Each structure stands twice: as structure tokens, then as C-alpha cells.
PDB file of N, CA and C in Angstrom:
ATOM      1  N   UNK V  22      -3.413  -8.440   0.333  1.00 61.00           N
ATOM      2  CA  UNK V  22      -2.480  -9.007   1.300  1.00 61.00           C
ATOM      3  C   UNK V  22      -1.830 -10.274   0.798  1.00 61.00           C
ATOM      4  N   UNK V  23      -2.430 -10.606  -0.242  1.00 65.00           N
ATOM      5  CA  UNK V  23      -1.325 -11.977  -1.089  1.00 65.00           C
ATOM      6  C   UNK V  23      -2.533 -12.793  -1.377  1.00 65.00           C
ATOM      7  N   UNK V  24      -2.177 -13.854  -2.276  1.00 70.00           N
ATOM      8  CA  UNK V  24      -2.952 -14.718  -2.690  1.00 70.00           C
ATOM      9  C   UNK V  24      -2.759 -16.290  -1.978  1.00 70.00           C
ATOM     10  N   UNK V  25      -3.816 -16.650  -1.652  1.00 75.00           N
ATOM     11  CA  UNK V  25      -4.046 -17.920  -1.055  1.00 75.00           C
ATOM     12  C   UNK V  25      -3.263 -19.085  -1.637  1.00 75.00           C
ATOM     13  N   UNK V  26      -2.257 -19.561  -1.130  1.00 84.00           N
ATOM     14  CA  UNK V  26      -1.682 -20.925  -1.900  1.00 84.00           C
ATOM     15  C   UNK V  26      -1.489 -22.241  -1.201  1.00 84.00           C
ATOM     16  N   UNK V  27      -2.271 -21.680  -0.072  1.00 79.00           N
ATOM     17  CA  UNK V  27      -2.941 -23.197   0.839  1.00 79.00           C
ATOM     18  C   UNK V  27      -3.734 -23.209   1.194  1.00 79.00           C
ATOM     19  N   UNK V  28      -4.872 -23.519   1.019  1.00 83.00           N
ATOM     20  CA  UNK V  28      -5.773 -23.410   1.576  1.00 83.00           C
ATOM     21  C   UNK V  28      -6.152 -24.668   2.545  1.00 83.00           C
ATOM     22  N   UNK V  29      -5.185 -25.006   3.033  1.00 89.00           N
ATOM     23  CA  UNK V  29      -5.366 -26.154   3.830  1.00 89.00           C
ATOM     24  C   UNK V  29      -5.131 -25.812   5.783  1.00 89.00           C
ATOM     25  N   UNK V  30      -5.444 -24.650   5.687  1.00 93.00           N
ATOM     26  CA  UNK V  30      -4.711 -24.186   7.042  1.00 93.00           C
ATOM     27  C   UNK V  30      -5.762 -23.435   7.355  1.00 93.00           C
ATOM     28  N   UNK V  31      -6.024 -24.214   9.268  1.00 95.00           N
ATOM     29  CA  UNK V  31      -7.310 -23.674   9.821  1.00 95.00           C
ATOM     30  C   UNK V  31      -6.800 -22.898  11.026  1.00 95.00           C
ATOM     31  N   UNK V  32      -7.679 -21.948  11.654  1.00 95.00           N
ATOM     32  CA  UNK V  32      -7.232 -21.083  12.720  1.00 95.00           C
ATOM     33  C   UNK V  32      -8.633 -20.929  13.778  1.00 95.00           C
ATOM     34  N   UNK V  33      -7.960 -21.352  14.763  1.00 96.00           N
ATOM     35  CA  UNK V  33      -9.225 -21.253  16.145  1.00 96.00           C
ATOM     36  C   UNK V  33      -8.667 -20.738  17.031  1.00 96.00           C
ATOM     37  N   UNK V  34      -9.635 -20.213  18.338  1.00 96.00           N
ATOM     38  CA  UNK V  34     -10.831 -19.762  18.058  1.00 96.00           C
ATOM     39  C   UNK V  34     -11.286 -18.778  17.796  1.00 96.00           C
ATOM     40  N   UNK V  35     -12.128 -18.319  16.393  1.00 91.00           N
ATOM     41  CA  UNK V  35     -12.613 -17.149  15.976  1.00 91.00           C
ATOM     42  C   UNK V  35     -13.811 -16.502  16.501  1.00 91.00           C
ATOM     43  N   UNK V  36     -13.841 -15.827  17.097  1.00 95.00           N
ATOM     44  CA  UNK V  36     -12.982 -14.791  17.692  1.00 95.00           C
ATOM     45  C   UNK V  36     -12.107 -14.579  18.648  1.00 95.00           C
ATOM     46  N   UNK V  37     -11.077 -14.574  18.833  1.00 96.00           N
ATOM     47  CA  UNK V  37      -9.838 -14.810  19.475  1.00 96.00           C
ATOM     48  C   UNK V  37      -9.754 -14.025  20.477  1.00 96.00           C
ATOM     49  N   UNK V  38      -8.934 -14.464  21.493  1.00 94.00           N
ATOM     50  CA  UNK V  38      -8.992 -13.709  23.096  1.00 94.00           C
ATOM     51  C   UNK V  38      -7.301 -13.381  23.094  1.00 94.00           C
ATOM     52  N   UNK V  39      -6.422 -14.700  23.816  1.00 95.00           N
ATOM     53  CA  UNK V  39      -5.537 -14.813  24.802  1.00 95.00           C
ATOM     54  C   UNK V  39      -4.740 -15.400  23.743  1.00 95.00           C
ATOM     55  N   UNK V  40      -5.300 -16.008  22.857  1.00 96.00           N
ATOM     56  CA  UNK V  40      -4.056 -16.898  21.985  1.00 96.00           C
ATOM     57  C   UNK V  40      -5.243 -17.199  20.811  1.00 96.00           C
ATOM     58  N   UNK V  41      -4.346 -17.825  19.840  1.00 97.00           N
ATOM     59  CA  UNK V  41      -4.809 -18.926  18.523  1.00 97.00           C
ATOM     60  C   UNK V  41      -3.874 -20.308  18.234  1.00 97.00           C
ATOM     61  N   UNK V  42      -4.745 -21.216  17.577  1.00 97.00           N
ATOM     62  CA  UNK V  42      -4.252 -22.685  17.392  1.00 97.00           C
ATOM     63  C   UNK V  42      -4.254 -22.320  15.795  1.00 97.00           C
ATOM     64  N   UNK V  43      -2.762 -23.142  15.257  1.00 97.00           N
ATOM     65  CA  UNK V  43      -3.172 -23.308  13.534  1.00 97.00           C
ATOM     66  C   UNK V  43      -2.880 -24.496  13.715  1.00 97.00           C
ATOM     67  N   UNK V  44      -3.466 -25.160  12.505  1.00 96.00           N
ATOM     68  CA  UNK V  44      -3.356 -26.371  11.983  1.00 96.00           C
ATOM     69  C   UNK V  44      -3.466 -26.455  11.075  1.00 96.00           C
ATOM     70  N   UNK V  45      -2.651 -27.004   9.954  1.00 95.00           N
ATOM     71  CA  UNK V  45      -2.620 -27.117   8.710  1.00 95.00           C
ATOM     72  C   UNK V  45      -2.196 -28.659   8.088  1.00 95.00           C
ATOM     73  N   UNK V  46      -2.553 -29.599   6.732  1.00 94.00           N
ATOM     74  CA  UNK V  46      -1.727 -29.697   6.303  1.00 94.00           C
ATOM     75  C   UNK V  46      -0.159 -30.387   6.236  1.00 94.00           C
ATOM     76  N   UNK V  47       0.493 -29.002   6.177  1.00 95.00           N
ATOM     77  CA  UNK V  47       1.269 -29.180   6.035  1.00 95.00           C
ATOM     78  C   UNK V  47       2.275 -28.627   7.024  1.00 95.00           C
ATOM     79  N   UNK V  48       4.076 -28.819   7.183  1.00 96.00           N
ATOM     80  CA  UNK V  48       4.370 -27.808   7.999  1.00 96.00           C
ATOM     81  C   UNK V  48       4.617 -26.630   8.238  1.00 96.00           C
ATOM     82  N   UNK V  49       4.147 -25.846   9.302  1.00 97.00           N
ATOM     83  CA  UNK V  49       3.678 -24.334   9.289  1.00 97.00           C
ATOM     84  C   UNK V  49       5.105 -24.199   9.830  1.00 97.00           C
ATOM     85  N   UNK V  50       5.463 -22.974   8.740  1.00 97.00           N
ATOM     86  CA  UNK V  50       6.635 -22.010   9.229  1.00 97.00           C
ATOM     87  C   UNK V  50       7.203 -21.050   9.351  1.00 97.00           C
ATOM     88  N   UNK V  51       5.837 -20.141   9.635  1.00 97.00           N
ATOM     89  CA  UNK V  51       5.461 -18.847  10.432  1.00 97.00           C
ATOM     90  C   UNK V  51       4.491 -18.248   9.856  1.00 97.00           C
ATOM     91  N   UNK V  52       4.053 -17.120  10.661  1.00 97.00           N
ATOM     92  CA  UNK V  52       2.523 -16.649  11.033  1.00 97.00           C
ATOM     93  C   UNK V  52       3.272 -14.869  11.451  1.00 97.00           C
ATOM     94  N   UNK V  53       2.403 -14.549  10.323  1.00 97.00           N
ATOM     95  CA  UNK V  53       2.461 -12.586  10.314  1.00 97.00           C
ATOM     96  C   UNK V  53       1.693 -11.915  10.972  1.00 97.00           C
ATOM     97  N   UNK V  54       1.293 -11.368  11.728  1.00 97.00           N
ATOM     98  CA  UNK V  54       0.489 -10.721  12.230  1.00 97.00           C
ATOM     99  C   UNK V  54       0.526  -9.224  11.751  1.00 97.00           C
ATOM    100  N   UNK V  55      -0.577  -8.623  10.795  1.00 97.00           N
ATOM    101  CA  UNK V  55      -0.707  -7.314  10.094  1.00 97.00           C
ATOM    102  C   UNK V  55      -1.995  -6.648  10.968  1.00 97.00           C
ATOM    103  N   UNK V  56      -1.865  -5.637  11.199  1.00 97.00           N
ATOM    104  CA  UNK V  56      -3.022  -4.376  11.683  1.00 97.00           C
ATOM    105  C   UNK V  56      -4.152  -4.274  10.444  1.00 97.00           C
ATOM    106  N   UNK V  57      -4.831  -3.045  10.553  1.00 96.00           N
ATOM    107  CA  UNK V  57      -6.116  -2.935   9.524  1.00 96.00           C
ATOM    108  C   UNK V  57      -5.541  -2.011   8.683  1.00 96.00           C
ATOM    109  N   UNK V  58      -4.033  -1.196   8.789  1.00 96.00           N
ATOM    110  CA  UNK V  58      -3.569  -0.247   8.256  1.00 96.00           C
ATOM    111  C   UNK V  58      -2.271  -0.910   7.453  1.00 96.00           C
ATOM    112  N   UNK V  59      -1.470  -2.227   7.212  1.00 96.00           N
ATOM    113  CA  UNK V  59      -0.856  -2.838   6.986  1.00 96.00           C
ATOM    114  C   UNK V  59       0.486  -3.081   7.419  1.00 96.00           C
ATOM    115  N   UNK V  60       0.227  -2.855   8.894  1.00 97.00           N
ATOM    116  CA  UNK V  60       1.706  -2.800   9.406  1.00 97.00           C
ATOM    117  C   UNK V  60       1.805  -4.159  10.191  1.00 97.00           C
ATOM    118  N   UNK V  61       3.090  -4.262   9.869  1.00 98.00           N
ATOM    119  CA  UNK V  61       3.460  -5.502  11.000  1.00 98.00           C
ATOM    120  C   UNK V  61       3.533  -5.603  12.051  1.00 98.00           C
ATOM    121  N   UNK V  62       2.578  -6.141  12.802  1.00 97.00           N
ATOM    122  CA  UNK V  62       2.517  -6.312  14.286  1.00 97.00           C
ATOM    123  C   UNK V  62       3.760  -6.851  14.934  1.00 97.00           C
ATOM    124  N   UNK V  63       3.751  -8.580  14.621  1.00 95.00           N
ATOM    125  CA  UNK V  63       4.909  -9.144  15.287  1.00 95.00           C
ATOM    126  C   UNK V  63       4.779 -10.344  13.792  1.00 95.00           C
ATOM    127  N   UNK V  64       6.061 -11.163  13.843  1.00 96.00           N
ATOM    128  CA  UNK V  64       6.197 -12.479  13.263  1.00 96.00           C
ATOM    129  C   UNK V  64       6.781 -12.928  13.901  1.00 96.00           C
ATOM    130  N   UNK V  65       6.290 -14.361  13.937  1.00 96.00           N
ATOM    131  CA  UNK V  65       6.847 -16.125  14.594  1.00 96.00           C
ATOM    132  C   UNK V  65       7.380 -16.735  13.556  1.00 96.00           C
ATOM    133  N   UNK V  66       8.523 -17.745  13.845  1.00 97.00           N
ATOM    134  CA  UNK V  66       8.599 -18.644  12.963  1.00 97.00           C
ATOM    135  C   UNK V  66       8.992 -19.826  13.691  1.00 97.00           C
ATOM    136  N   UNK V  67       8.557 -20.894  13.467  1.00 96.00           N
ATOM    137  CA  UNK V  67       8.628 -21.490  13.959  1.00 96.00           C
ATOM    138  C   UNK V  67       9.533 -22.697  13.417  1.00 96.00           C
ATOM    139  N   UNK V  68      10.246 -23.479  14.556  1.00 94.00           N
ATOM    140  CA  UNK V  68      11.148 -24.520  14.080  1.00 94.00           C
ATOM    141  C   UNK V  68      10.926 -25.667  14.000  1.00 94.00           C
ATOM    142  N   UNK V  69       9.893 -26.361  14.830  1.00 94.00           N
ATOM    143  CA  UNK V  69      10.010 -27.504  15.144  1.00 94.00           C
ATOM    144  C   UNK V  69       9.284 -28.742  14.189  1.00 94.00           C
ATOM    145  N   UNK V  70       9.184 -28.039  12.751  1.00 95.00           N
ATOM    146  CA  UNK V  70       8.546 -28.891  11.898  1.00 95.00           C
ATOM    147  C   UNK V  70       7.476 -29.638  12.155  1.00 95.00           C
ATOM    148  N   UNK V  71       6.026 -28.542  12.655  1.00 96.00           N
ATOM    149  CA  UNK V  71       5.003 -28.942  13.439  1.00 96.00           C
ATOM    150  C   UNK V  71       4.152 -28.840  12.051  1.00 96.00           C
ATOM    151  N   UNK V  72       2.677 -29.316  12.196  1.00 97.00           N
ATOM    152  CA  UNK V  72       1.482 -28.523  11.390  1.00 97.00           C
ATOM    153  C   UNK V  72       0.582 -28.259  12.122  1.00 97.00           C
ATOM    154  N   UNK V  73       1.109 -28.088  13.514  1.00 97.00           N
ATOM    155  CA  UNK V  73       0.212 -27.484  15.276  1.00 97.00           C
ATOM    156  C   UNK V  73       0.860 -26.430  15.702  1.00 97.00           C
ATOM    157  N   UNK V  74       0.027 -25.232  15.879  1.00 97.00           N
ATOM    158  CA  UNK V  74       1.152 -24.042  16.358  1.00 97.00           C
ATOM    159  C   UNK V  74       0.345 -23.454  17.274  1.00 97.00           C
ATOM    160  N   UNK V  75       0.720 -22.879  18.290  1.00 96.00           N
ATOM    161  CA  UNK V  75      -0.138 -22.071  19.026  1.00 96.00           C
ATOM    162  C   UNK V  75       0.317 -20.860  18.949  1.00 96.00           C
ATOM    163  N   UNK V  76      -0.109 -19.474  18.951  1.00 96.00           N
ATOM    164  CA  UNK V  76       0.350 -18.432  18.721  1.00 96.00           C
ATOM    165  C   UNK V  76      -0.133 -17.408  20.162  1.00 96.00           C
ATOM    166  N   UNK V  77       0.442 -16.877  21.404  1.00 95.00           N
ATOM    167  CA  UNK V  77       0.080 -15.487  22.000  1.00 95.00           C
ATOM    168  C   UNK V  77      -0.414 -14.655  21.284  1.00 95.00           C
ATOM    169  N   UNK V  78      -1.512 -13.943  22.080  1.00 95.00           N
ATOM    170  CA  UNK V  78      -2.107 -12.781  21.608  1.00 95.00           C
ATOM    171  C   UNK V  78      -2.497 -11.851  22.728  1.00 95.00           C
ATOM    172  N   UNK V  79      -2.103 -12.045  24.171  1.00 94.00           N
ATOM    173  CA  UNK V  79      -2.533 -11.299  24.875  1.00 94.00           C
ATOM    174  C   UNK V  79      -1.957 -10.019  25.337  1.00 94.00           C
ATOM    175  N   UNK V  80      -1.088  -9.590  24.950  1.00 94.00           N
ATOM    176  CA  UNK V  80      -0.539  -8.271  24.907  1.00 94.00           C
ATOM    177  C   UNK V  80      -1.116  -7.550  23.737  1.00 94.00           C
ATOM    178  N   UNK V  81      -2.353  -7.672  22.495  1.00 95.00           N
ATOM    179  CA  UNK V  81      -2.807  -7.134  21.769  1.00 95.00           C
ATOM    180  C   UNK V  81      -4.168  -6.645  22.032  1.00 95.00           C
ATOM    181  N   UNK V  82      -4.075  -5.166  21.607  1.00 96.00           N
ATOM    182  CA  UNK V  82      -5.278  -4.604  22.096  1.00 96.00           C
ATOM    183  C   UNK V  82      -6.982  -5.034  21.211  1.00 96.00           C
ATOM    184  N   UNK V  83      -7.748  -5.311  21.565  1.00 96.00           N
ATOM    185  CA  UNK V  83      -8.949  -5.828  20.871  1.00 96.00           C
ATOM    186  C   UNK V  83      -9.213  -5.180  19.640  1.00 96.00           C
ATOM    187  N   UNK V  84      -9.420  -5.808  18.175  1.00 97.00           N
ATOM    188  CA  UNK V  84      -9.661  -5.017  17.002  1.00 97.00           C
ATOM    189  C   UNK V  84      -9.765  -6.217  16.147  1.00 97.00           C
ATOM    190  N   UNK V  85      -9.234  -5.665  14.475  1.00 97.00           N
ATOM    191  CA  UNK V  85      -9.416  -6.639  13.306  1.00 97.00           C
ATOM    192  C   UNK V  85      -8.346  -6.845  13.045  1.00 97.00           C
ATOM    193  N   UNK V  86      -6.794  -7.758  12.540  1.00 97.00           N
ATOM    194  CA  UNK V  86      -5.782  -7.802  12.270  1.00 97.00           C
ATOM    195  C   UNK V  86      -5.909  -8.964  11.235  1.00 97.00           C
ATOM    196  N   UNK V  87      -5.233  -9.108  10.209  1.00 97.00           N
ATOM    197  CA  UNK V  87      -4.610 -10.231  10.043  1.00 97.00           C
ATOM    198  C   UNK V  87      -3.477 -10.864   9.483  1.00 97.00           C
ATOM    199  N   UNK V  88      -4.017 -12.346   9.744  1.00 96.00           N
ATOM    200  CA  UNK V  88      -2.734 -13.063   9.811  1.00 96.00           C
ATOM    201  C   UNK V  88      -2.335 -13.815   8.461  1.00 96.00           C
ATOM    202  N   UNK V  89      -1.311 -13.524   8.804  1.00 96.00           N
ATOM    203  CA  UNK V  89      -0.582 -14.176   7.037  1.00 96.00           C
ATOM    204  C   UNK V  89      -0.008 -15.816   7.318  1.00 96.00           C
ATOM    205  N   UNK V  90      -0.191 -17.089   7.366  1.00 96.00           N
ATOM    206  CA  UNK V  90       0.503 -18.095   7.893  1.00 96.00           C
ATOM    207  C   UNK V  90       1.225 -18.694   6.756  1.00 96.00           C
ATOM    208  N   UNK V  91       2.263 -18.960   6.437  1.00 96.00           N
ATOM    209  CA  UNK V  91       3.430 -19.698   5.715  1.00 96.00           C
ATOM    210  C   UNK V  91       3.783 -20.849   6.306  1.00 96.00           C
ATOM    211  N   UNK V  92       3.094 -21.424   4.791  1.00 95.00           N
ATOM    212  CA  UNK V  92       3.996 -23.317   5.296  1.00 95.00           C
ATOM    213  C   UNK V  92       4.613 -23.799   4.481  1.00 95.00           C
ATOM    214  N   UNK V  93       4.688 -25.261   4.088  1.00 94.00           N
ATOM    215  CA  UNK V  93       5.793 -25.664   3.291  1.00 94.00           C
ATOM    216  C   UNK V  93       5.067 -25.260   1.715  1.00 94.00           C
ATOM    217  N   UNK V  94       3.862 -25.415   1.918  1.00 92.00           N
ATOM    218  CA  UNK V  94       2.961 -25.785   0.524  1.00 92.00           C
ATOM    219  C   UNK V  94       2.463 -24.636  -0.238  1.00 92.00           C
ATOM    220  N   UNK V  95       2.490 -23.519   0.568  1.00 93.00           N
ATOM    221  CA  UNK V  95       2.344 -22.066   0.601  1.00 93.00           C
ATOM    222  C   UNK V  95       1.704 -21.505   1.653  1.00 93.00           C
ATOM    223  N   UNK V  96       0.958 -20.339   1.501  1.00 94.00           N
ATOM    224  CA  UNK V  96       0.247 -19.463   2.194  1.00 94.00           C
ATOM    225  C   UNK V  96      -1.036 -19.277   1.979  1.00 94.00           C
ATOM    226  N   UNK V  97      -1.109 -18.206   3.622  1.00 94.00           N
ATOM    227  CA  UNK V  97      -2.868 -18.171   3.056  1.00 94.00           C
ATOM    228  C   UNK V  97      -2.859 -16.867   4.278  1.00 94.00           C
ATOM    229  N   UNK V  98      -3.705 -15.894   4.017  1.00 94.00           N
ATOM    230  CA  UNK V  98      -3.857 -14.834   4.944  1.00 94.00           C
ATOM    231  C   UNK V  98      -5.326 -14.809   5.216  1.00 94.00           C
ATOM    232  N   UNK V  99      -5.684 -14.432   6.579  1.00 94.00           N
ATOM    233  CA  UNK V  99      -6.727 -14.411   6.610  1.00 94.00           C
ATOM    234  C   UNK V  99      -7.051 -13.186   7.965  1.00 94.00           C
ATOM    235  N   UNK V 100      -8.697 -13.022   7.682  1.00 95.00           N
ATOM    236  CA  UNK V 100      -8.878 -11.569   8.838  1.00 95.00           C
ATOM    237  C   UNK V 100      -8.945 -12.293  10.073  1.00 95.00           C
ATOM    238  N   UNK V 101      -8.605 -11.891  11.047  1.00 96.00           N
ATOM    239  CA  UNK V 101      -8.573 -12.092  12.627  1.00 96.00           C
ATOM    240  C   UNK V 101      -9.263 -11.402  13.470  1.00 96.00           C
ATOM    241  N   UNK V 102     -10.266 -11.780  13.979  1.00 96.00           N
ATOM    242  CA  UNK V 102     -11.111 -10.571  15.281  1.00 96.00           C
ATOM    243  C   UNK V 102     -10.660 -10.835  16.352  1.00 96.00           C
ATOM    244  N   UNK V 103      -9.996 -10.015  17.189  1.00 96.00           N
ATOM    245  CA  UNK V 103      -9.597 -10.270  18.248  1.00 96.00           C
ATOM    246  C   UNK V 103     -10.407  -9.504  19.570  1.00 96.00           C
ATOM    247  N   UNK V 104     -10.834 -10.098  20.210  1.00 95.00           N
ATOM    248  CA  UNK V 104     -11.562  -9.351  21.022  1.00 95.00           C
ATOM    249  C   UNK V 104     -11.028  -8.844  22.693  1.00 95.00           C
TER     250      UNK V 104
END
């Protein structure tokens, strides 16, 4: 799913319900959301030159997905349990 080029970017709370918080770093400027089969769920991008993002998740049905987050400094993907 790509190679890590920030590793400065955290994601709560794991295991995830209703939503997720990122924080990174640096500024985050968008967040992929991939299935276990590699499809694209949805993408955000965000404008407001934050390194605080909150992301919806409650229209997603409970499983493993993950998320790809892009910032200024690079990326980093990681697995998501959503329950």
C-alpha cells in the first residue's frame, strides 16, 4: 500500500467507532480510506492547513480498512479496525 515517509502521524481511537482524530507533525492534506480488497472507500482533503483532522466514519460498516494519510512531509498508511 506504499511506503512510510512520515512517520510522524498518529491516529485515535484504535479501534474506531463513529469517527478518527489525526495528528501529525506536519500539515495533513488528506486521508484515503482503502477496504481489505484495495478499493477506495472515500478521500478527504483537507484545506485548512491543520496537523488536527477529524475524519467521519459512521456510515461504514464494521471491518479492517486502511488509511493512507498525506501531509506536507510525506505519507504513511496504516490498518484501521473499525468496529
Amino acid at each position: 500500500l506504499g511506503e512510510t515517509t512520515d512517520s510522524g502521524i498518529n491516529i485515535y481511537p484504535v479501534p474506531a467507532k463513529d469517527f478518527i482524530n489525526l495528528k501529525a507533525n506536519s500539515v495533513i492534506q488528506s486521508a484515503d480510506l482503502i477496504d481489505v480488497y484495495g478499493r477506495l472507500i472515500f478521500q478527504t482533503k483537507f484545506t485548512d492547513n491543520s496537523k488536527e483532522q477529524g475524519v467521519e466514519l459512521r456510515s461504514l460498516n464494521a471491518g479492517i480498512y486502511f488509511i493512507k494519510i498525506k501531509t506536507e512531509a510525506g505519507e504513511m498508511t496504516q490498518k484501521l479496525i473499525l468496529e
